[in-house]
Each structure stands twice: as C-alpha cells, then as structure tokens.
Coordinates of C-alpha atoms and ligand atoms in Angstrom, one line a residue:
Chain A
M1 CA 0.0 0.0 0.0
L2 CA 2.9 2.4 0.9
L3 CA 4.5 1.5 -2.3
A4 CA 1.4 2.4 -4.3
V5 CA 1.0 5.7 -2.5
A6 CA 4.6 6.7 -3.1
E7 CA 4.2 5.7 -6.8
Q8 CA 1.0 7.7 -7.0
V9 CA 2.7 10.7 -5.4
L10 CA 5.4 10.6 -7.9
N11 CA 2.9 10.2 -10.7
G12 CA 1.0 13.2 -9.2
L13 CA 4.2 15.2 -8.9
M14 CA 4.8 14.5 -12.6
L15 CA 1.3 15.6 -13.7
G16 CA 1.5 18.5 -11.4
S17 CA 4.7 19.6 -13.0
I18 CA 2.8 19.7 -16.3
Y19 CA 0.1 22.0 -14.7
V20 CA 2.9 24.1 -13.2
F21 CA 4.2 24.9 -16.7
V22 CA 0.7 26.1 -17.7
A23 CA -0.2 27.9 -14.3
L24 CA 3.1 29.7 -14.2
G25 CA 2.8 30.9 -17.8
M26 CA -0.7 32.1 -17.4
M27 CA -0.1 33.7 -14.1
L28 CA 2.9 35.7 -15.3
I29 CA 1.1 37.3 -18.2
Y30 CA -1.9 38.1 -16.1
G31 CA 0.1 39.4 -13.3
V32 CA 2.5 41.5 -15.5
M33 CA 0.3 42.7 -18.3
H34 CA -3.3 41.8 -17.2
V35 CA -3.8 39.4 -20.2
L36 CA -6.1 36.5 -19.6
N37 CA -5.1 34.0 -22.3
F38 CA -7.4 31.0 -22.4
A39 CA -5.5 29.8 -25.6
H40 CA -2.7 28.9 -23.3
G41 CA -3.7 25.2 -23.3
A42 CA -3.9 25.3 -27.2
L43 CA -0.5 26.9 -27.3
F44 CA 0.8 24.1 -25.0
M45 CA -0.7 21.6 -27.3
L46 CA 1.0 23.3 -30.4
G47 CA 4.2 23.1 -28.5
G48 CA 3.9 19.3 -28.4
Y49 CA 3.1 19.3 -32.1
C50 CA 6.0 21.5 -32.9
A51 CA 8.5 19.3 -31.0
H52 CA 7.1 16.3 -32.7
L53 CA 7.5 17.8 -36.1
V54 CA 11.1 18.7 -35.5
F55 CA 11.8 15.4 -33.8
T56 CA 10.3 13.3 -36.7
Q57 CA 11.1 15.5 -39.7
A58 CA 14.4 17.2 -38.8
I59 CA 16.8 16.4 -35.9
G60 CA 15.6 13.2 -34.0
N61 CA 17.1 14.6 -30.8
Y62 CA 14.6 15.3 -28.1
A63 CA 16.3 18.0 -26.3
L64 CA 16.9 19.9 -29.6
A65 CA 13.4 19.3 -30.6
I66 CA 12.2 20.9 -27.3
L67 CA 14.5 23.9 -27.9
A68 CA 13.0 24.2 -31.5
A69 CA 9.5 24.1 -30.1
I70 CA 10.4 26.9 -27.6
V71 CA 11.6 29.2 -30.4
M72 CA 8.7 28.4 -32.6
L73 CA 6.2 29.1 -29.8
I74 CA 8.0 32.3 -28.9
A75 CA 7.5 33.3 -32.5
V76 CA 3.8 32.4 -32.5
G77 CA 3.3 34.0 -29.2
A78 CA 4.9 37.2 -30.4
V79 CA 2.5 37.4 -33.4
I80 CA -0.4 36.8 -31.1
E81 CA 0.7 39.3 -28.6
R82 CA 1.0 42.0 -31.0
T83 CA -2.1 41.3 -33.2
V84 CA -4.5 40.2 -30.5
F85 CA -3.6 41.1 -26.9
A86 CA -1.9 44.5 -27.2
P87 CA -4.9 46.0 -28.9
L88 CA -7.2 44.6 -26.3
R89 CA -4.9 45.8 -23.3
D90 CA -7.2 46.6 -20.3
N91 CA -10.2 45.1 -21.8
L92 CA -10.3 41.6 -20.0
R93 CA -13.6 40.7 -21.4
N94 CA -12.6 41.0 -24.9
Q95 CA -9.3 39.2 -24.2
V96 CA -11.3 36.3 -23.0
I97 CA -13.5 36.3 -26.2
A98 CA -10.4 36.7 -28.4
S99 CA -8.5 34.0 -26.7
L100 CA -11.5 31.6 -26.8
G101 CA -11.5 32.4 -30.6
L102 CA -7.8 31.6 -30.6
V103 CA -8.5 28.2 -29.2
L104 CA -10.7 27.2 -32.0
F105 CA -8.3 28.7 -34.6
I106 CA -5.2 26.9 -33.3
E107 CA -6.9 23.6 -32.6
N108 CA -8.4 23.6 -36.2
L109 CA -5.2 24.7 -37.7
V110 CA -3.6 21.7 -36.2
V111 CA -6.2 19.6 -37.6
V112 CA -5.5 21.1 -41.0
L113 CA -1.7 20.6 -40.8
W114 CA -1.5 17.3 -39.0
G115 CA -4.9 15.8 -39.5
P116 CA -7.6 14.9 -36.8
N117 CA -6.0 11.7 -35.6
A118 CA -3.8 11.4 -32.6
L119 CA -0.1 11.1 -33.2
Q120 CA 2.4 9.0 -31.4
F121 CA 5.5 10.7 -30.2
R122 CA 8.0 8.0 -29.7
I123 CA 11.1 8.6 -27.5
E124 CA 13.4 6.4 -25.5
T125 CA 12.7 8.0 -22.2
T126 CA 9.1 6.9 -22.1
Q127 CA 10.1 3.3 -22.3
A128 CA 13.1 3.3 -20.0
V129 CA 12.7 2.6 -16.3
V130 CA 15.0 3.2 -13.4
S131 CA 14.8 1.5 -10.2
L132 CA 15.0 3.1 -6.9
G133 CA 15.0 0.5 -4.1
V134 CA 11.8 -1.3 -4.6
L135 CA 10.2 1.6 -6.7
R136 CA 10.5 1.7 -10.4
F137 CA 10.0 5.0 -12.3
R138 CA 9.7 5.8 -15.9
V139 CA 12.6 8.0 -16.9
Q140 CA 10.1 10.4 -18.7
H141 CA 8.4 11.1 -15.4
L142 CA 11.6 11.9 -13.6
L143 CA 12.6 14.0 -16.6
I144 CA 9.4 16.1 -16.4
I145 CA 9.7 16.6 -12.7
G146 CA 13.3 17.6 -13.0
V147 CA 12.9 19.9 -15.8
C148 CA 10.0 21.6 -14.1
A149 CA 12.1 22.1 -11.0
L150 CA 14.9 23.5 -13.1
C151 CA 12.6 25.9 -15.0
V152 CA 10.8 27.0 -11.7
T153 CA 14.4 27.7 -10.2
A154 CA 15.6 29.4 -13.1
L155 CA 12.6 31.7 -13.3
F156 CA 12.7 32.4 -9.6
L157 CA 16.3 33.5 -9.8
F158 CA 15.9 35.6 -13.0
L159 CA 12.9 37.5 -11.4
Q160 CA 14.6 37.9 -8.1
R161 CA 18.2 38.4 -8.9
T162 CA 18.4 40.2 -12.3
R163 CA 17.7 43.8 -13.2
F164 CA 15.5 42.8 -16.0
G165 CA 13.6 40.3 -13.8
T166 CA 13.2 43.0 -11.1
A167 CA 11.8 45.3 -13.7
I168 CA 9.1 42.6 -14.7
R169 CA 8.0 42.6 -11.0
A170 CA 8.0 46.4 -11.0
V171 CA 5.7 46.6 -14.0
A172 CA 3.4 44.0 -12.4
Q173 CA 3.2 46.1 -9.3
N174 CA 3.0 49.7 -10.7
P175 CA 3.1 50.0 -14.6
R176 CA 3.0 53.9 -14.4
A177 CA 5.9 54.1 -12.0
A178 CA 7.8 51.7 -14.2
L179 CA 7.6 54.1 -17.0
V180 CA 8.7 57.0 -14.8
V181 CA 11.9 55.2 -13.9
G182 CA 12.7 54.4 -17.5
I183 CA 11.7 50.7 -17.8
D184 CA 10.5 49.9 -21.4
V185 CA 7.1 48.5 -20.4
V186 CA 6.4 47.4 -24.0
R187 CA 9.6 45.3 -23.9
V188 CA 8.8 43.9 -20.6
H189 CA 5.5 42.8 -21.7
R190 CA 7.0 41.1 -24.8
V191 CA 9.6 39.2 -22.9
T192 CA 7.1 38.2 -20.2
F193 CA 4.8 36.8 -23.0
A194 CA 7.9 35.0 -24.5
I195 CA 8.6 33.3 -21.2
S196 CA 5.1 32.3 -20.9
M197 CA 5.1 30.7 -24.3
A198 CA 8.4 29.0 -23.7
L199 CA 7.0 27.3 -20.5
A200 CA 4.0 26.3 -22.6
A201 CA 6.2 24.7 -25.3
I202 CA 8.2 22.7 -22.7
G203 CA 5.1 21.5 -21.0
G204 CA 3.5 20.4 -24.4
A205 CA 6.7 18.8 -25.6
L206 CA 7.3 17.0 -22.3
L207 CA 3.8 15.6 -22.0
G208 CA 3.3 14.7 -25.7
P209 CA 5.5 11.5 -25.5
L210 CA 3.9 10.3 -22.5
F211 CA 0.4 10.0 -24.0
L212 CA -0.7 10.9 -27.5
L213 CA -0.6 14.2 -29.3
F214 CA -4.1 15.4 -30.1
P215 CA -5.7 18.7 -30.8
Q216 CA -7.5 18.9 -27.4
M217 CA -4.5 17.6 -25.4
G218 CA -4.3 21.1 -23.8
D219 CA -7.5 21.5 -22.6
L220 CA -7.4 19.6 -19.3
P221 CA -3.8 21.0 -18.3
L222 CA -5.4 24.5 -18.9
V223 CA -8.2 23.9 -16.6
K224 CA -6.0 22.2 -14.0
G225 CA -3.3 24.8 -14.2
L226 CA -6.0 27.4 -13.5
A227 CA -7.2 25.3 -10.6
G228 CA -3.5 25.3 -9.4
I229 CA -3.4 29.0 -9.5
L230 CA -6.6 29.3 -7.6
L231 CA -5.5 26.7 -5.0
G232 CA -2.2 28.4 -4.5
G233 CA -3.4 31.9 -4.4
M234 CA -3.4 34.3 -7.1
G235 CA -0.1 36.4 -7.8
S236 CA 2.7 34.4 -6.4
I237 CA 5.1 32.0 -8.2
G238 CA 5.4 29.9 -5.1
G239 CA 1.6 29.8 -5.0
A240 CA 1.3 28.6 -8.5
V241 CA 4.0 25.8 -8.2
V242 CA 2.6 24.5 -4.9
G243 CA -1.1 24.8 -6.3
G244 CA -0.2 23.1 -9.5
L245 CA 1.8 20.2 -7.9
L246 CA -1.0 19.9 -5.2
I247 CA -3.6 19.4 -7.9
G248 CA -1.6 16.7 -9.6
V249 CA -0.9 14.8 -6.4
I250 CA -4.6 15.0 -5.3
E251 CA -5.6 13.8 -8.7
A252 CA -3.2 10.9 -8.7
V253 CA -3.5 9.7 -5.1
S254 CA -7.4 9.9 -5.3
T255 CA -7.1 7.1 -8.0
L256 CA -6.1 4.8 -5.0
V257 CA -9.5 5.1 -3.3
I258 CA -11.7 6.3 -6.1
A259 CA -12.2 4.9 -9.6
T260 CA -9.8 6.4 -12.1
D261 CA -12.7 7.7 -14.1
Y262 CA -13.6 10.2 -11.3
R263 CA -10.2 11.7 -11.1
D264 CA -11.2 14.8 -13.0
A265 CA -14.2 15.1 -10.7
V266 CA -12.0 15.1 -7.8
T267 CA -10.0 17.9 -9.2
F268 CA -13.0 20.0 -10.0
T269 CA -14.5 19.4 -6.6
A270 CA -11.3 20.7 -5.1
I271 CA -11.7 23.9 -7.3
V272 CA -15.3 24.4 -6.2
L273 CA -14.3 24.0 -2.6
V274 CA -11.5 26.6 -3.1
L275 CA -13.9 28.9 -4.7
L276 CA -16.3 28.5 -1.9
L277 CA -13.7 28.9 0.9
R278 CA -11.6 31.7 -0.8
P279 CA -13.7 33.6 -3.4
Q280 CA -11.0 36.3 -3.3
G281 CA -8.8 33.7 -4.9
L282 CA -10.9 34.1 -8.0
F283 CA -9.0 36.0 -10.7
G284 CA -8.2 39.4 -9.3
V285 CA -10.2 41.1 -11.9
R286 CA -11.1 43.9 -9.4
T287 CA -7.8 45.7 -9.9
R288 CA -8.3 47.0 -13.4
E289 CA -12.0 47.0 -13.6
E290 CA -12.5 49.6 -11.0
A291 CA -9.8 52.0 -12.3
Chain B
M1 CA 21.6 82.8 -19.0
S2 CA 19.3 80.4 -20.8
A3 CA 17.1 78.0 -19.1
M4 CA 17.9 74.4 -18.3
L5 CA 14.4 73.4 -18.8
S6 CA 12.4 75.2 -21.4
V7 CA 8.7 74.5 -22.1
R8 CA 7.2 76.5 -25.0
D9 CA 3.5 76.8 -25.9
V10 CA 2.6 73.4 -24.6
S11 CA -1.0 72.2 -25.0
A12 CA -2.3 68.9 -23.9
G13 CA -5.2 67.0 -22.6
Y14 CA -6.9 63.7 -22.5
G15 CA -8.6 62.0 -25.5
G16 CA -8.6 65.2 -27.4
R17 CA -10.0 67.4 -24.7
M18 CA -7.4 70.0 -24.2
I19 CA -6.8 70.8 -20.4
V20 CA -3.4 72.8 -20.5
E21 CA -3.3 75.3 -23.2
G22 CA -0.3 77.3 -24.5
V23 CA 1.9 77.1 -21.4
S24 CA 5.4 78.5 -21.7
L25 CA 7.8 78.5 -18.7
D26 CA 11.6 78.3 -18.0
V27 CA 13.5 76.6 -15.2
P28 CA 17.0 77.9 -15.0
A29 CA 19.7 75.6 -13.6
G30 CA 20.0 75.9 -9.9
Q31 CA 16.5 77.4 -9.5
I32 CA 13.3 76.2 -8.2
V33 CA 10.1 77.2 -10.1
A34 CA 6.9 76.6 -8.2
V35 CA 3.7 76.0 -10.0
I36 CA 0.5 76.6 -7.8
G37 CA -3.1 76.8 -8.6
H38 CA -6.5 75.2 -7.4
N39 CA -7.5 71.6 -7.8
G40 CA -8.0 70.8 -11.4
A41 CA -6.1 73.8 -12.7
G42 CA -4.1 71.5 -14.8
K43 CA -0.9 71.4 -12.9
S44 CA -0.3 67.8 -12.9
T45 CA -1.5 67.5 -16.6
L46 CA 1.3 70.1 -17.4
L47 CA 4.0 67.8 -16.0
K48 CA 2.6 64.8 -17.6
A49 CA 2.6 66.7 -20.9
V50 CA 6.3 67.7 -20.4
F51 CA 7.2 64.1 -19.6
N52 CA 5.5 62.9 -22.9
L53 CA 2.9 60.8 -21.2
L54 CA -0.1 62.4 -23.1
P55 CA -0.7 61.4 -26.7
G56 CA -1.2 64.4 -28.9
R57 CA 0.7 66.9 -26.9
R58 CA 1.7 70.1 -28.8
G59 CA 4.5 72.6 -28.2
R60 CA 8.2 72.2 -27.6
V61 CA 10.3 71.1 -24.7
R62 CA 14.0 71.5 -24.4
L63 CA 16.4 70.3 -21.7
G64 CA 19.7 72.2 -22.2
D65 CA 20.4 71.7 -26.0
T66 CA 18.3 68.5 -26.2
V67 CA 15.0 68.7 -27.8
L68 CA 12.6 66.3 -25.8
D69 CA 9.7 66.3 -28.1
G70 CA 8.3 62.9 -28.7
L71 CA 11.0 61.0 -26.7
A72 CA 10.0 58.0 -24.9
P73 CA 10.4 58.3 -21.0
Q74 CA 13.5 56.3 -20.8
R75 CA 15.1 58.7 -23.3
L76 CA 14.0 61.6 -21.3
L77 CA 15.6 60.2 -18.2
A78 CA 18.9 59.4 -20.2
A79 CA 18.7 63.0 -21.3
G80 CA 18.6 64.1 -17.6
L81 CA 15.0 64.8 -16.9
A82 CA 13.5 63.0 -13.8
Y83 CA 9.9 63.1 -12.7
V84 CA 8.1 62.1 -9.5
P85 CA 4.3 62.0 -10.3
Q86 CA 1.5 63.0 -7.9
E87 CA 0.2 59.5 -7.3
R88 CA 2.4 56.9 -5.6
S89 CA 5.2 55.6 -7.8
T90 CA 7.0 53.1 -5.5
F91 CA 6.8 49.4 -6.1
P92 CA 5.2 48.2 -3.0
K93 CA 6.4 44.6 -2.9
L94 CA 10.1 45.4 -4.0
T95 CA 12.5 46.1 -1.1
I96 CA 13.8 49.6 -0.7
A97 CA 17.1 48.5 -2.1
E98 CA 15.2 47.2 -5.2
N99 CA 13.3 50.3 -5.5
L100 CA 16.5 52.3 -5.5
R101 CA 18.0 49.8 -8.1
M102 CA 15.0 50.5 -10.3
G103 CA 15.5 54.2 -10.0
A104 CA 18.9 53.5 -11.6
Y105 CA 17.4 51.2 -14.2
L106 CA 19.0 52.9 -17.1
L107 CA 22.5 52.8 -15.5
D108 CA 24.9 49.9 -16.3
D109 CA 27.9 50.8 -14.3
A110 CA 27.8 48.9 -10.9
A111 CA 30.5 51.2 -9.4
L112 CA 28.7 54.3 -10.4
I113 CA 25.4 53.0 -9.1
A114 CA 26.9 52.0 -5.7
E115 CA 28.6 55.5 -5.4
R116 CA 25.4 57.3 -6.1
T117 CA 23.3 55.0 -3.9
E118 CA 25.7 55.7 -1.1
R119 CA 25.4 59.5 -1.6
V120 CA 21.5 59.3 -1.7
L121 CA 21.4 57.2 1.5
A122 CA 23.7 59.8 3.1
L123 CA 20.9 62.3 2.2
F124 CA 17.9 60.1 3.4
P125 CA 19.5 58.1 6.5
A126 CA 16.0 56.7 7.3
L127 CA 16.2 54.7 4.1
R128 CA 19.5 53.1 4.9
A129 CA 18.2 51.3 7.9
R130 CA 15.6 49.8 5.9
L131 CA 17.0 48.7 2.7
G132 CA 15.7 45.1 3.0
Q133 CA 12.2 46.1 3.9
L134 CA 9.4 46.2 1.3
A135 CA 8.6 49.6 0.2
G136 CA 4.8 49.0 0.9
T137 CA 5.5 48.8 4.5
L138 CA 6.9 52.5 4.7
S139 CA 4.5 55.3 5.7
G140 CA 3.3 57.6 2.9
G141 CA 5.8 60.4 3.7
E142 CA 8.7 57.9 3.7
Q143 CA 7.6 56.5 0.3
R144 CA 7.5 60.0 -0.9
M145 CA 11.2 60.3 0.2
L146 CA 12.0 57.1 -1.6
E147 CA 10.5 58.4 -4.7
I148 CA 12.6 61.6 -4.6
A149 CA 15.7 59.8 -3.5
R150 CA 15.3 57.2 -6.4
T151 CA 15.3 60.1 -9.1
L152 CA 18.5 61.4 -7.6
L153 CA 20.3 58.1 -8.8
V154 CA 20.2 59.2 -12.5
A155 CA 22.0 62.5 -11.5
P156 CA 19.4 64.5 -13.3
R157 CA 19.8 67.9 -14.8
A158 CA 16.2 68.8 -14.3
V159 CA 13.6 67.4 -11.8
M160 CA 9.8 67.7 -11.8
L161 CA 8.1 67.1 -8.4
D162 CA 4.3 66.8 -8.4
E163 CA 3.1 67.7 -4.9
P164 CA 6.1 66.2 -3.0
S165 CA 4.6 67.3 0.3
I166 CA 1.2 65.8 -0.1
G167 CA 0.3 63.7 3.0
L168 CA 3.5 64.4 4.7
A169 CA 4.0 65.4 8.4
P170 CA 5.2 69.1 8.8
K171 CA 8.8 67.9 9.6
M172 CA 8.8 65.8 6.5
V173 CA 7.6 68.8 4.4
D174 CA 10.6 70.7 5.6
T175 CA 12.9 67.8 4.7
V176 CA 11.4 67.7 1.1
F177 CA 11.7 71.4 0.5
D178 CA 15.3 71.2 2.1
T179 CA 16.2 68.5 -0.4
A180 CA 14.7 70.5 -3.3
R181 CA 16.9 73.4 -2.3
R182 CA 19.9 71.3 -1.9
L183 CA 19.3 69.9 -5.5
A184 CA 19.1 73.4 -6.8
G185 CA 22.2 74.3 -4.9
Q186 CA 23.9 71.6 -6.9
G187 CA 22.8 73.2 -10.2
V188 CA 19.7 71.1 -10.9
A189 CA 16.7 72.8 -12.3
V190 CA 13.6 72.0 -10.1
L191 CA 10.0 72.4 -11.2
V192 CA 7.6 71.7 -8.4
V193 CA 3.9 71.6 -8.4
E194 CA 2.6 72.4 -4.7
Q195 CA -0.6 72.8 -2.6
N196 CA 1.4 74.0 0.3
V197 CA 1.7 77.5 -1.2
R198 CA 3.3 79.1 1.8
K199 CA 6.2 76.5 2.0
V200 CA 6.8 76.3 -1.6
L201 CA 6.9 80.0 -2.2
A202 CA 9.4 80.2 0.7
A203 CA 11.7 77.7 -0.8
A204 CA 11.3 78.7 -4.6
D205 CA 12.8 81.5 -6.7
T206 CA 10.0 81.9 -9.0
G207 CA 6.3 81.3 -8.8
I208 CA 3.7 80.6 -11.4
V209 CA 0.0 80.6 -10.9
M210 CA -2.2 78.3 -13.1
E211 CA -5.9 78.5 -13.6
M212 CA -8.0 76.6 -16.1
G213 CA -4.9 75.4 -17.9
R214 CA -3.3 78.6 -18.4
I215 CA -0.6 80.5 -16.7
V216 CA -2.4 83.6 -15.2
L217 CA 0.5 85.1 -13.2
A218 CA 4.3 84.6 -13.0
D219 CA 6.8 86.3 -10.8
S220 CA 9.5 86.0 -8.4
A221 CA 8.4 84.0 -5.5
A222 CA 9.2 86.8 -3.1
S223 CA 6.8 89.2 -4.7
L224 CA 4.1 86.3 -5.1
R225 CA 4.5 85.9 -1.3
S226 CA 3.3 89.5 -0.9
D227 CA 0.8 89.6 -3.7
D228 CA -2.8 90.3 -2.6
R229 CA -4.4 88.0 -5.0
V230 CA -2.2 85.2 -4.1
A231 CA -2.7 85.8 -0.5
R232 CA -6.5 85.9 -0.9
L233 CA -6.9 82.8 -3.1
Y234 CA -4.1 80.6 -2.2
L235 CA -3.0 81.5 1.3
G236 CA -6.4 81.6 3.0
A237 CA -6.1 85.1 4.1
A238 CA -9.5 86.7 4.2
G239 CA -11.0 83.2 3.0
R240 CA -13.7 83.3 0.4
A241 CA -15.4 86.1 2.0
F242 CA -15.6 88.2 -1.3
S243 CA -17.4 85.5 -3.3
A244 CA -19.7 83.9 -0.9
P245 CA -22.0 85.5 1.6
A246 CA -21.2 84.8 5.2
H247 CA -23.4 82.4 7.0
P248 CA -25.7 84.0 9.4
Ligands
ATP301 N1 -6.5 60.7 -16.6 C1 -7.4 61.8 -17.0 N2 -8.3 61.5 -17.9 C2 -9.2 62.6 -18.2 N3 -9.3 63.8 -17.6 C3 -8.3 64.0 -16.6 C4 -7.4 63.0 -16.2 N4 -6.5 63.4 -15.3 C5 -7.0 64.7 -15.1 N5 -8.1 65.1 -15.9 C6 -8.8 66.2 -15.7 O1 -7.9 67.4 -16.2 C7 -8.1 68.5 -15.4 C8 -6.8 68.9 -14.7 O2 -6.4 67.9 -13.8 P1 -5.0 67.9 -13.2 O3 -4.7 66.7 -12.5 O4 -3.9 68.4 -14.2 O5 -5.1 69.2 -12.2 P2 -4.2 69.6 -11.0 O6 -4.0 71.1 -11.1 O7 -3.0 68.8 -10.9 O8 -5.2 69.3 -9.6 P3 -4.8 68.8 -8.2 O9 -4.4 69.9 -7.4 O10 -6.1 68.3 -7.8 O11 -3.8 67.7 -8.3 C9 -9.3 68.1 -14.3 O12 -10.3 68.6 -14.8 C10 -9.2 66.5 -14.4 O13 -10.6 66.1 -14.2
MG302 MG1 -2.3 67.4 -9.6

C-alpha cells in the first residue's frame, strides 16, 4: 500500500509539474500585463506538435526538438501578443472572447496541418525505467519533474536576482511608476509573453511522448493549471507551483481510493471547494475593472 | 543665462479634450520654479505633458540643448529629466534597495550605481536602515522620500516634483523642501507643483499661478508671497469672503 502511495505521489508530481508549466505561464502574463489567455492550453498543445514535427522530420534529438519548439512558440506568441492582446490591453472581457476564438483557430489549424487523428511521439525515455530500491520509475516522469524544477528555479532566480527580472516585477506592481523610472514597459510585456510561451512549449513537448498528441490535449492541463493558480492563491510564483503540484498529487492519489474515471471530478470538486472557501482567490479582476 | 528646462507653448489633454493650453515657462539651472493653482487647474497635466505621457501633446520642450519632443520616458531620463508623479510611484512589493535599483534602471555601471546610492542614502538616512524592507511597509511620507531619493540616482539635470509634500508630516515637508533647495544648490533645475503654497513660495525662486490650464501670473516667489491676489486665493487670508455670503 505504501508503495502504491509513493508511486502515485510521484505520478502526481509529474502531472502537477505539467500543470505548473501552464499555471506559471498564465499567471505571469496576467500578473504583469493583465492578459487573460485562455488559448494557453492550445498553445501548450501546439508546443507538443512543434516538438514532434522537429523530432520526426528534422533532428531526431529530443532536447533539440524541445528547444526548437520553444523558439517556434515564442514566435507564434509574439504574433499573437502584437495582433490580439496588445490592441485589447485593459479589456479583460474582450481578451477572454478573443482567446477563446484563438483556441478554435489553433486547434483547427492543427487539424488542417496534422490531421484529426492522434499522433504518437516515440522517444526512448518513455520506455526506459529506473529502479530506486523497490520503486520503479519511468525516466520520462523523472525528466518532467526535473525539468519543471529546473525551470521554476531559473525563473525564480531571474525574477529575483536580475535587473530585468526585477523590472518585470516592478511593471506588475506599478506600471505607471515603471514608465517613470525608465523601464521599457512594452519590452517587458513582450519578454514576459515569450517566457510564458516557452513554458507552454516545454510543457507540451514533455507531455506529448507520455500519451498521445491530439488537438485537445491542452484542454485539461489548462483547466488544472487554472485550478492550481486558484488553489495556490493568485499572484505568487510559489503559490502557482505549490497549487499546480498539489492538484496533480490530489488527482493521482485519489485514484487509489476512487475509480480512475472520477479523478477529474475530484479535481473539479477541489476547485469548487476553493472557490467557496476563498472567493477572493478568483482572478483578481477587481484591480483593473475599477480603475 | 538660458534655461535648463524650457517649455514653449505646450498644450495637452486627455482624449482630444485640451486641459493645458499654450503654457510656456523656463526653469534655469540651480533654481526652483513653483507652480501653484487650485485643484483641477491642470498642474499635473502640465508635468505629464512635459514628460511625454499624453498623446497628442503640442508645443516644444528642451532640456539644455536636447529637444525632448516625442522622446520615450527612458530617453527623457537618459537626457537628464526626472519626474516624481503626484500619485504613488513606488513598487510596494520590492524592497527599498530594489526600488532604488529600479531608480537607476538605465545605468549599467555597478560602481557608479553604488557610489550614487551611497550618496543618496547619506541624504536620506531613514532609508538606509530599511534597505531590505518592502517599500509598501513604509509610511506615505517615507515612500515620498524614496521616490525623490530614487530620482537622484540618475543624476538629473532637471527634476519635476508633483505635490511632493502631499500627505507628509510637517517635519517631512521641511525635509522635502530642504532637499529641493539642496538639489538646486547643486545646479539642478527644479520644477515643483505644490498645494502647500506658503512653504513652496518660501523655498522657490519663481512662482507661477495656473488657472483653467493657463498661466495667469508669473513672478518672483518673493513678490508672489506679498501679492494680494495670491494671499486671498491661495494662502487663505480673508478666506472666500469676497465671493460667498457669510453664513448668518
Ligand atoms: N486621466 C485623466 N483623464 C481625463 N481627464 C483627466 C485625467 N486626469 C486629469 N483630468 C482632468 O484634467 C483636469 C486637470 O487635472 P490635473 O490633475 O492636471 O489638475 P491639478 O491642477 O493637478 O489638480 P490637483 O491639485 O487636484 O492635483 C481636471 O479637470 C481633471 O478632471
Ligand atoms: Mg495634480
């Protein structure tokens, strides 16, 4: 039993890491530029397809394929930020509508380019297994957790220790003041969006090989990433990380006591509970709507 | 002697509605020019206009030999114009040290930043003891000091202060005007908007009265201090007795 719990906890940390990639990206752009991007899950999915494309058609090296996916997603994100979100700055409602439109656009674009059927993304790390005492882990699971830890640490150090990272936090806290001290706010917005896209690409490219690639593969990570943000409390990186991981662990461990089919129900129940207990955790729309 | 900060025929407003119309003024190096006027007269709008924050602004602004028209804020700072807006401009969840670092955002030279930070902290010792504290935990007056301290890190040639004494305890108000005087003493051109007319006219060299977006009076601070109209309208002498009937 203990063995099963340990296995599920690790499973949950793996899933949770995927949610963290989504949660961090969404929270960053909301916190810094007040953009609510519900197409984040679709972009996550696109990251998986891009990695697959590069892996199967060009290099055959997983790490390089992920890097390529990051670059491609940053480029796609730059176009979306300039054409969709920049014109809708300070208009959350229209951002939500536009980003829901983007979901349809991206998902159908993927169907046009890659067809409607799920794709297999075969790499060695999904088959390989390592033993840790009596526990056996799939390498891909450890890879996901490790890369997530690495990204979170890097992001944290970047935001805390560098001048530009501090400027990103400054813009999130007081954009007018940022202008007054000479921070290029537009550039901060663009870099923040790029970081968010990079995280989505990494998440999609890491999850793809574990299951299958299909146009809706980003939908559940999106919802659960949001649940993670709510659970952890809006506005802090630590909160998004803990929240995302927690959702993954709750979900995985719950399969030990409840049928696997219900695991999404468990997650959504957790969201509802959080909303009931902490309604202020619901997206801080208040700040801008009042101004 | 020509002015350090020269504003010529500036008009500006919000969304096509002009608030400030045809304002010209000069701030010589080493002097303090005070802008006074009632709430809504357009004083803050004037400073925003000079700092190129209002789209559609008309007129010309120069700093020394540099034409500032149309430059982005970071270029204005690089040219040597610093600005403390009326509303709070600290970063509440950054430490005081980080706030100061953001004040020097445009500087790359670590040694220079360290040296200037040291000099600024010597001027504002209260900040030194709290470098690691979040700015949001400071009192309103202390945050004002932080905002002013921060602008000094770019070693500006001209500084615009919008109501620096607002919400400050009397002792702090004196510190603010002392700081402004000291800046001017170092050759900086200081343009200050103030509600505290008595204090600012005591500290300033020149006073400008704005009403309805225009300059209606400009004179040396000394003569404005003894000007009847200024005394009646802005210093509270005789109150509003001449325009409203006294209550029974
Ligand atoms: N962001 C804005 N959008 C539209 N109108 C504005 C804005 N800011 C100020 N105004 C208007 O411009 C006019 C001048 O405002 P301004 O803030 O320049 O006055 P002020 O002289 O600084 O007053 P105060 O002493 O209250 O600070 C006012 O009528 C005000 O309502
Ligand atoms: Mg004002």
